[in-house]
Amino acid sequence: MPEPTRRSAPIPPWYDDLDGSLAEGWGLLVRGAADRRSPMHTVAVATVDAAGLPSVRTVVLRAADPARWRIRFHTDARSRKLEELARRPAVAVLAYHPPAKIQLRLTGTARVLAGETAAPIWAQVTPHGRQCYRVAKAPGEPIASPADGAVMDADGQDRFRAVEVDVDSIEWLYLAAAGHRRARFRRDPDGHIAGEWLVP
Ligand SMILES: Cc1cc2nc3c(=O)[nH]c(=O)nc-3n(C[C@H](O)[C@H](O)[C@H](O)COP(=O)(O)O)c2cc1C
């Protein structure tokens, strides 16, 4: 962990406040989903592969819902991450906001939306975004030359998947000159949230 810096930033109002820290974390995720210039517009999503090993990749954060503790990203039906999620829907998500010096580590369970259920979300996907799903060959398939990976053969909707993650824990880390702050929040299936401070 970096040493606390000498130039001290003002103490934020949520510094020693568990509820306030959680609200700040969700606020960053909501802004990350809405604003492509936010450092939290992309997050790292980890799954478990067939051998039980970690598998991690960057995705665009498409939605964050603090009321439901739910986030969403989009992907291709043929992707390896979906194979992994079909086998085991457990995910870990990492988000770091360098200017805010806040790291969030989420865990949760993924649910894959397809067809009719995903149709209202597909309707919001831009023409540019839809291009990804029109590619004929499956993502990750070996090809003889890069051009083979650009052949399109469908409108893409049948390959589009929205992945919703029901978040069950969030670990918060705030790096500050005045002393780092670390906390863990858990949400049970009834929606009760409990938070506790941890040694940073
Ligand atoms: C900035 C950035 C954003 C990305 N966004 C997505 C995304 O929203 N959905 C997605 O499936 N892949 C996205 N990717 C590609 C993934 O990181 C990954 O390479 C791809 O999905 C294949 O992963 P898999 O083989 O584990 O399924 C993104 C990559 C980068 C660098």
PDB file of C-alpha atoms and ligand atoms in Angstrom:
ATOM      1  CA  MET A   1       0.000   0.000   0.000  1.00  0.00           C
ATOM      2  CA  PRO A   2       1.349   3.492  -0.773  1.00  0.00           C
ATOM      3  CA  GLU A   3       2.668   5.551   2.119  1.00  0.00           C
ATOM      4  CA  PRO A   4       0.285   8.314   3.140  1.00  0.00           C
ATOM      5  CA  THR A   5       1.310  11.383   1.102  1.00  0.00           C
ATOM      6  CA  ARG A   6       2.672  14.516   2.806  1.00  0.00           C
ATOM      7  CA  ARG A   7       0.378  16.975   1.014  1.00  0.00           C
ATOM      8  CA  SER A   8      -2.765  16.514   3.024  1.00  0.00           C
ATOM      9  CA  ALA A   9      -6.122  16.553   1.280  1.00  0.00           C
ATOM     10  CA  PRO A  10      -9.130  17.906   3.183  1.00  0.00           C
ATOM     11  CA  ILE A  11     -10.831  15.275   5.319  1.00  0.00           C
ATOM     12  CA  PRO A  12     -14.018  14.216   3.520  1.00  0.00           C
ATOM     13  CA  PRO A  13     -17.275  14.230   5.522  1.00  0.00           C
ATOM     14  CA  TRP A  14     -17.565  10.434   5.228  1.00  0.00           C
ATOM     15  CA  TYR A  15     -14.016   9.781   6.489  1.00  0.00           C
ATOM     16  CA  ASP A  16     -15.063   8.140   9.779  1.00  0.00           C
ATOM     17  CA  ASP A  17     -18.620   7.345   8.732  1.00  0.00           C
ATOM     18  CA  LEU A  18     -19.454   3.806   7.576  1.00  0.00           C
ATOM     19  CA  ASP A  19     -22.793   4.721   5.951  1.00  0.00           C
ATOM     20  CA  GLY A  20     -21.270   7.769   4.319  1.00  0.00           C
ATOM     21  CA  SER A  21     -18.345   5.744   2.941  1.00  0.00           C
ATOM     22  CA  LEU A  22     -20.717   3.167   1.473  1.00  0.00           C
ATOM     23  CA  ALA A  23     -22.836   5.914  -0.111  1.00  0.00           C
ATOM     24  CA  GLU A  24     -19.686   7.520  -1.554  1.00  0.00           C
ATOM     25  CA  GLY A  25     -18.619   4.160  -3.023  1.00  0.00           C
ATOM     26  CA  TRP A  26     -21.983   3.612  -4.695  1.00  0.00           C
ATOM     27  CA  GLY A  27     -21.936   7.205  -5.915  1.00  0.00           C
ATOM     28  CA  LEU A  28     -18.637   6.564  -7.695  1.00  0.00           C
ATOM     29  CA  LEU A  29     -20.056   3.416  -9.320  1.00  0.00           C
ATOM     30  CA  VAL A  30     -23.210   5.243 -10.450  1.00  0.00           C
ATOM     31  CA  ARG A  31     -21.092   8.029 -11.949  1.00  0.00           C
ATOM     32  CA  GLY A  32     -18.749   5.441 -13.460  1.00  0.00           C
ATOM     33  CA  ALA A  33     -21.629   3.825 -15.321  1.00  0.00           C
ATOM     34  CA  ALA A  34     -23.006   7.158 -16.528  1.00  0.00           C
ATOM     35  CA  ASP A  35     -19.785   8.972 -17.455  1.00  0.00           C
ATOM     36  CA  ARG A  36     -17.303   7.478 -19.908  1.00  0.00           C
ATOM     37  CA  ARG A  37     -14.581   9.852 -18.594  1.00  0.00           C
ATOM     38  CA  SER A  38     -14.868   8.453 -15.077  1.00  0.00           C
ATOM     39  CA  PRO A  39     -12.019   6.139 -14.000  1.00  0.00           C
ATOM     40  CA  MET A  40     -14.736   3.750 -12.851  1.00  0.00           C
ATOM     41  CA  HIS A  41     -16.328   3.571 -16.301  1.00  0.00           C
ATOM     42  CA  THR A  42     -14.391   0.324 -16.613  1.00  0.00           C
ATOM     43  CA  VAL A  43     -13.961  -2.280 -13.901  1.00  0.00           C
ATOM     44  CA  ALA A  44     -12.164  -5.621 -13.689  1.00  0.00           C
ATOM     45  CA  VAL A  45     -14.452  -8.636 -13.426  1.00  0.00           C
ATOM     46  CA  ALA A  46     -13.015 -11.912 -12.176  1.00  0.00           C
ATOM     47  CA  THR A  47     -14.597 -15.333 -12.621  1.00  0.00           C
ATOM     48  CA  VAL A  48     -13.452 -18.877 -11.875  1.00  0.00           C
ATOM     49  CA  ASP A  49     -12.344 -21.053 -14.787  1.00  0.00           C
ATOM     50  CA  ALA A  50     -12.911 -24.777 -15.323  1.00  0.00           C
ATOM     51  CA  ALA A  51      -9.690 -25.609 -13.492  1.00  0.00           C
ATOM     52  CA  GLY A  52     -10.706 -23.465 -10.506  1.00  0.00           C
ATOM     53  CA  LEU A  53      -8.215 -20.753 -11.464  1.00  0.00           C
ATOM     54  CA  PRO A  54      -8.959 -17.010 -11.497  1.00  0.00           C
ATOM     55  CA  SER A  55      -9.862 -15.404 -14.834  1.00  0.00           C
ATOM     56  CA  VAL A  56     -10.078 -11.610 -15.024  1.00  0.00           C
ATOM     57  CA  ARG A  57     -10.848  -8.993 -17.665  1.00  0.00           C
ATOM     58  CA  THR A  58     -11.853  -5.352 -18.090  1.00  0.00           C
ATOM     59  CA  VAL A  59     -15.477  -4.537 -18.889  1.00  0.00           C
ATOM     60  CA  VAL A  60     -17.455  -1.333 -19.229  1.00  0.00           C
ATOM     61  CA  LEU A  61     -19.681  -0.708 -16.235  1.00  0.00           C
ATOM     62  CA  ARG A  62     -23.141  -0.172 -17.755  1.00  0.00           C
ATOM     63  CA  ALA A  63     -25.311   0.291 -14.681  1.00  0.00           C
ATOM     64  CA  ALA A  64     -25.010   0.531 -10.912  1.00  0.00           C
ATOM     65  CA  ASP A  65     -28.057   0.416  -8.648  1.00  0.00           C
ATOM     66  CA  PRO A  66     -27.340   1.293  -4.988  1.00  0.00           C
ATOM     67  CA  ALA A  67     -30.901   0.439  -3.903  1.00  0.00           C
ATOM     68  CA  ARG A  68     -30.664  -3.130  -5.186  1.00  0.00           C
ATOM     69  CA  TRP A  69     -26.894  -3.539  -4.765  1.00  0.00           C
ATOM     70  CA  ARG A  70     -26.729  -4.503  -8.435  1.00  0.00           C
ATOM     71  CA  ILE A  71     -24.340  -3.712 -11.263  1.00  0.00           C
ATOM     72  CA  ARG A  72     -24.474  -4.628 -14.951  1.00  0.00           C
ATOM     73  CA  PHE A  73     -22.097  -5.187 -17.826  1.00  0.00           C
ATOM     74  CA  HIS A  74     -22.580  -6.413 -21.399  1.00  0.00           C
ATOM     75  CA  THR A  75     -20.864  -9.202 -23.253  1.00  0.00           C
ATOM     76  CA  ASP A  76     -20.990 -11.718 -26.103  1.00  0.00           C
ATOM     77  CA  ALA A  77     -22.915 -14.978 -25.608  1.00  0.00           C
ATOM     78  CA  ARG A  78     -19.919 -16.891 -26.964  1.00  0.00           C
ATOM     79  CA  SER A  79     -17.356 -15.391 -24.597  1.00  0.00           C
ATOM     80  CA  ARG A  80     -15.274 -17.452 -22.203  1.00  0.00           C
ATOM     81  CA  LYS A  81     -16.512 -15.448 -19.231  1.00  0.00           C
ATOM     82  CA  LEU A  82     -20.053 -16.653 -19.924  1.00  0.00           C
ATOM     83  CA  GLU A  83     -18.920 -20.270 -20.095  1.00  0.00           C
ATOM     84  CA  GLU A  84     -17.289 -19.713 -16.727  1.00  0.00           C
ATOM     85  CA  LEU A  85     -20.366 -18.017 -15.272  1.00  0.00           C
ATOM     86  CA  ALA A  86     -22.608 -20.851 -16.495  1.00  0.00           C
ATOM     87  CA  ARG A  87     -20.432 -23.252 -14.537  1.00  0.00           C
ATOM     88  CA  ARG A  88     -20.085 -21.009 -11.516  1.00  0.00           C
ATOM     89  CA  PRO A  89     -21.865 -17.637 -11.293  1.00  0.00           C
ATOM     90  CA  ALA A  90     -19.516 -16.203  -8.654  1.00  0.00           C
ATOM     91  CA  VAL A  91     -17.800 -12.930  -9.559  1.00  0.00           C
ATOM     92  CA  ALA A  92     -15.366 -10.525  -7.964  1.00  0.00           C
ATOM     93  CA  VAL A  93     -15.223  -6.974  -9.289  1.00  0.00           C
ATOM     94  CA  LEU A  94     -12.405  -4.483  -8.793  1.00  0.00           C
ATOM     95  CA  ALA A  95     -12.843  -0.738  -9.276  1.00  0.00           C
ATOM     96  CA  TYR A  96     -10.223   1.907  -8.520  1.00  0.00           C
ATOM     97  CA  HIS A  97     -10.668   5.664  -8.790  1.00  0.00           C
ATOM     98  CA  PRO A  98      -7.154   7.218  -8.723  1.00  0.00           C
ATOM     99  CA  PRO A  99      -8.152  10.889  -8.200  1.00  0.00           C
ATOM    100  CA  ALA A 100     -10.518   9.912  -5.369  1.00  0.00           C
ATOM    101  CA  LYS A 101      -7.994   7.360  -4.030  1.00  0.00           C
ATOM    102  CA  ILE A 102     -10.822   4.921  -3.485  1.00  0.00           C
ATOM    103  CA  GLN A 103     -10.696   1.203  -4.245  1.00  0.00           C
ATOM    104  CA  LEU A 104     -13.835  -0.942  -4.205  1.00  0.00           C
ATOM    105  CA  ARG A 105     -13.779  -4.746  -4.209  1.00  0.00           C
ATOM    106  CA  LEU A 106     -17.168  -6.276  -4.808  1.00  0.00           C
ATOM    107  CA  THR A 107     -18.304  -9.882  -4.747  1.00  0.00           C
ATOM    108  CA  GLY A 108     -21.594 -11.202  -6.013  1.00  0.00           C
ATOM    109  CA  THR A 109     -23.590 -13.615  -8.104  1.00  0.00           C
ATOM    110  CA  ALA A 110     -24.136 -13.147 -11.820  1.00  0.00           C
ATOM    111  CA  ARG A 111     -27.378 -13.567 -13.742  1.00  0.00           C
ATOM    112  CA  VAL A 112     -27.220 -13.599 -17.536  1.00  0.00           C
ATOM    113  CA  LEU A 113     -30.024 -11.853 -19.427  1.00  0.00           C
ATOM    114  CA  ALA A 114     -30.767 -12.936 -23.017  1.00  0.00           C
ATOM    115  CA  GLY A 115     -33.553 -12.651 -25.620  1.00  0.00           C
ATOM    116  CA  GLU A 116     -36.728 -10.884 -24.473  1.00  0.00           C
ATOM    117  CA  THR A 117     -35.296 -10.056 -21.058  1.00  0.00           C
ATOM    118  CA  ALA A 118     -32.288  -8.351 -22.604  1.00  0.00           C
ATOM    119  CA  ALA A 119     -34.291  -6.655 -25.412  1.00  0.00           C
ATOM    120  CA  PRO A 120     -34.956  -3.346 -23.569  1.00  0.00           C
ATOM    121  CA  ILE A 121     -31.227  -3.111 -22.819  1.00  0.00           C
ATOM    122  CA  TRP A 122     -30.266  -3.980 -26.426  1.00  0.00           C
ATOM    123  CA  ALA A 123     -32.571  -1.152 -27.545  1.00  0.00           C
ATOM    124  CA  GLN A 124     -30.289   1.283 -25.680  1.00  0.00           C
ATOM    125  CA  VAL A 125     -27.051  -0.065 -27.213  1.00  0.00           C
ATOM    126  CA  THR A 126     -25.586   2.360 -29.757  1.00  0.00           C
ATOM    127  CA  PRO A 127     -25.031   1.289 -33.391  1.00  0.00           C
ATOM    128  CA  HIS A 128     -21.300   1.413 -32.691  1.00  0.00           C
ATOM    129  CA  GLY A 129     -21.710  -0.791 -29.607  1.00  0.00           C
ATOM    130  CA  ARG A 130     -23.812  -3.290 -31.576  1.00  0.00           C
ATOM    131  CA  GLN A 131     -20.961  -3.892 -34.026  1.00  0.00           C
ATOM    132  CA  CYS A 132     -19.115  -6.047 -31.457  1.00  0.00           C
ATOM    133  CA  TYR A 133     -21.906  -8.611 -31.511  1.00  0.00           C
ATOM    134  CA  ARG A 134     -22.076  -8.853 -35.316  1.00  0.00           C
ATOM    135  CA  VAL A 135     -18.683 -10.555 -35.638  1.00  0.00           C
ATOM    136  CA  ALA A 136     -19.079 -14.026 -37.191  1.00  0.00           C
ATOM    137  CA  LYS A 137     -16.357 -15.828 -35.280  1.00  0.00           C
ATOM    138  CA  ALA A 138     -16.551 -16.306 -31.560  1.00  0.00           C
ATOM    139  CA  PRO A 139     -14.442 -14.039 -29.336  1.00  0.00           C
ATOM    140  CA  GLY A 140     -11.189 -15.775 -28.460  1.00  0.00           C
ATOM    141  CA  GLU A 141     -11.287 -18.134 -31.462  1.00  0.00           C
ATOM    142  CA  PRO A 142      -7.884 -18.506 -33.198  1.00  0.00           C
ATOM    143  CA  ILE A 143      -7.772 -16.910 -36.690  1.00  0.00           C
ATOM    144  CA  ALA A 144      -5.266 -17.041 -39.548  1.00  0.00           C
ATOM    145  CA  SER A 145      -5.164 -13.258 -39.908  1.00  0.00           C
ATOM    146  CA  PRO A 146      -6.671 -10.253 -38.048  1.00  0.00           C
ATOM    147  CA  ALA A 147      -9.057  -9.546 -40.964  1.00  0.00           C
ATOM    148  CA  ASP A 148     -10.791 -12.879 -40.269  1.00  0.00           C
ATOM    149  CA  GLY A 149     -11.916 -11.432 -36.964  1.00  0.00           C
ATOM    150  CA  ALA A 150     -13.762  -8.547 -38.642  1.00  0.00           C
ATOM    151  CA  VAL A 151     -16.223 -10.563 -40.763  1.00  0.00           C
ATOM    152  CA  MET A 152     -19.797  -9.755 -39.697  1.00  0.00           C
ATOM    153  CA  ASP A 153     -22.765 -12.005 -40.318  1.00  0.00           C
ATOM    154  CA  ALA A 154     -25.696 -11.049 -38.096  1.00  0.00           C
ATOM    155  CA  ASP A 155     -27.393  -8.057 -36.482  1.00  0.00           C
ATOM    156  CA  GLY A 156     -25.896  -9.146 -33.170  1.00  0.00           C
ATOM    157  CA  GLN A 157     -28.935  -9.157 -30.908  1.00  0.00           C
ATOM    158  CA  ASP A 158     -28.953 -12.960 -30.607  1.00  0.00           C
ATOM    159  CA  ARG A 159     -25.384 -12.822 -29.302  1.00  0.00           C
ATOM    160  CA  PHE A 160     -25.888  -9.930 -26.926  1.00  0.00           C
ATOM    161  CA  ARG A 161     -25.957 -10.720 -23.224  1.00  0.00           C
ATOM    162  CA  ALA A 162     -26.434  -8.394 -20.269  1.00  0.00           C
ATOM    163  CA  VAL A 163     -24.890  -9.668 -17.067  1.00  0.00           C
ATOM    164  CA  GLU A 164     -26.403  -8.426 -13.836  1.00  0.00           C
ATOM    165  CA  VAL A 165     -24.434  -8.988 -10.672  1.00  0.00           C
ATOM    166  CA  ASP A 166     -26.255  -9.119  -7.348  1.00  0.00           C
ATOM    167  CA  VAL A 167     -23.581  -7.729  -5.075  1.00  0.00           C
ATOM    168  CA  ASP A 168     -23.304  -9.307  -1.622  1.00  0.00           C
ATOM    169  CA  SER A 169     -20.157  -7.652  -0.289  1.00  0.00           C
ATOM    170  CA  ILE A 170     -18.201  -4.462  -0.864  1.00  0.00           C
ATOM    171  CA  GLU A 171     -14.779  -3.776   0.526  1.00  0.00           C
ATOM    172  CA  TRP A 172     -13.892  -0.096   0.716  1.00  0.00           C
ATOM    173  CA  LEU A 173     -10.363   1.335   0.851  1.00  0.00           C
ATOM    174  CA  TYR A 174      -9.666   5.068   1.020  1.00  0.00           C
ATOM    175  CA  LEU A 175      -6.046   6.205   0.897  1.00  0.00           C
ATOM    176  CA  ALA A 176      -5.487   9.383   2.903  1.00  0.00           C
ATOM    177  CA  ALA A 177      -2.571  11.287   4.396  1.00  0.00           C
ATOM    178  CA  ALA A 178      -4.478  11.478   7.665  1.00  0.00           C
ATOM    179  CA  GLY A 179      -4.656   7.676   7.754  1.00  0.00           C
ATOM    180  CA  HIS A 180      -6.149   5.125   5.386  1.00  0.00           C
ATOM    181  CA  ARG A 181      -9.665   3.862   5.951  1.00  0.00           C
ATOM    182  CA  ARG A 182     -10.828   0.338   5.138  1.00  0.00           C
ATOM    183  CA  ALA A 183     -14.269  -1.142   5.684  1.00  0.00           C
ATOM    184  CA  ARG A 184     -16.320  -4.146   4.670  1.00  0.00           C
ATOM    185  CA  PHE A 185     -20.046  -4.086   3.944  1.00  0.00           C
ATOM    186  CA  ARG A 186     -22.221  -7.146   3.569  1.00  0.00           C
ATOM    187  CA  ARG A 187     -25.784  -7.419   2.310  1.00  0.00           C
ATOM    188  CA  ASP A 188     -27.829 -10.483   3.196  1.00  0.00           C
ATOM    189  CA  PRO A 189     -30.533 -11.903   0.862  1.00  0.00           C
ATOM    190  CA  ASP A 190     -33.196  -9.920   2.776  1.00  0.00           C
ATOM    191  CA  GLY A 191     -31.401  -6.693   1.967  1.00  0.00           C
ATOM    192  CA  HIS A 192     -29.987  -6.017   5.436  1.00  0.00           C
ATOM    193  CA  ILE A 193     -26.640  -4.255   5.250  1.00  0.00           C
ATOM    194  CA  ALA A 194     -23.922  -4.500   7.876  1.00  0.00           C
ATOM    195  CA  GLY A 195     -20.640  -2.618   7.803  1.00  0.00           C
ATOM    196  CA  GLU A 196     -17.468  -2.807   9.869  1.00  0.00           C
ATOM    197  CA  TRP A 197     -14.099  -1.059   9.874  1.00  0.00           C
ATOM    198  CA  LEU A 198     -11.004  -3.101   9.051  1.00  0.00           C
ATOM    199  CA  VAL A 199      -7.320  -2.424   9.633  1.00  0.00           C
ATOM    200  CA  PRO A 200      -6.164  -0.841   6.359  1.00  0.00           C
TER     201      PRO A 200
HETATM  202  C1  LIG B   1     -11.372  -0.692 -21.867  1.00  0.00           C
HETATM  203  C2  LIG B   1     -11.954  -2.051 -22.155  1.00  0.00           C
HETATM  204  C3  LIG B   1     -13.316  -2.230 -22.072  1.00  0.00           C
HETATM  205  C4  LIG B   1     -13.861  -3.489 -22.343  1.00  0.00           C
HETATM  206  N1  LIG B   1     -15.211  -3.655 -22.204  1.00  0.00           N
HETATM  207  C5  LIG B   1     -15.741  -4.888 -22.393  1.00  0.00           C
HETATM  208  C6  LIG B   1     -17.128  -5.110 -22.155  1.00  0.00           C
HETATM  209  O1  LIG B   1     -17.888  -4.215 -21.754  1.00  0.00           O
HETATM  210  N2  LIG B   1     -17.612  -6.368 -22.357  1.00  0.00           N
HETATM  211  C7  LIG B   1     -16.801  -7.392 -22.765  1.00  0.00           C
HETATM  212  O2  LIG B   1     -17.305  -8.509 -22.934  1.00  0.00           O
HETATM  213  N3  LIG B   1     -15.490  -7.213 -22.996  1.00  0.00           N
HETATM  214  C8  LIG B   1     -14.941  -5.992 -22.807  1.00  0.00           C
HETATM  215  N4  LIG B   1     -13.595  -5.804 -23.016  1.00  0.00           N
HETATM  216  C9  LIG B   1     -12.770  -6.933 -23.476  1.00  0.00           C
HETATM  217  C10 LIG B   1     -12.487  -7.872 -22.298  1.00  0.00           C
HETATM  218  O3  LIG B   1     -11.538  -7.281 -21.433  1.00  0.00           O
HETATM  219  C11 LIG B   1     -11.992  -9.256 -22.759  1.00  0.00           C
HETATM  220  O4  LIG B   1     -10.803  -9.135 -23.492  1.00  0.00           O
HETATM  221  C12 LIG B   1     -13.028  -9.983 -23.602  1.00  0.00           C
HETATM  222  O5  LIG B   1     -14.342  -9.734 -23.139  1.00  0.00           O
HETATM  223  C13 LIG B   1     -12.776 -11.486 -23.584  1.00  0.00           C
HETATM  224  O6  LIG B   1     -12.848 -11.947 -22.263  1.00  0.00           O
HETATM  225  P1  LIG B   1     -13.183 -13.492 -21.900  1.00  0.00           P
HETATM  226  O7  LIG B   1     -12.405 -14.313 -22.870  1.00  0.00           O
HETATM  227  O8  LIG B   1     -12.726 -13.647 -20.507  1.00  0.00           O
HETATM  228  O9  LIG B   1     -14.661 -13.688 -22.047  1.00  0.00           O
HETATM  229  C14 LIG B   1     -13.027  -4.569 -22.731  1.00  0.00           C
HETATM  230  C15 LIG B   1     -11.649  -4.367 -22.783  1.00  0.00           C
HETATM  231  C16 LIG B   1     -11.127  -3.139 -22.497  1.00  0.00           C
HETATM  232  C17 LIG B   1      -9.630  -2.976 -22.565  1.00  0.00           C
END
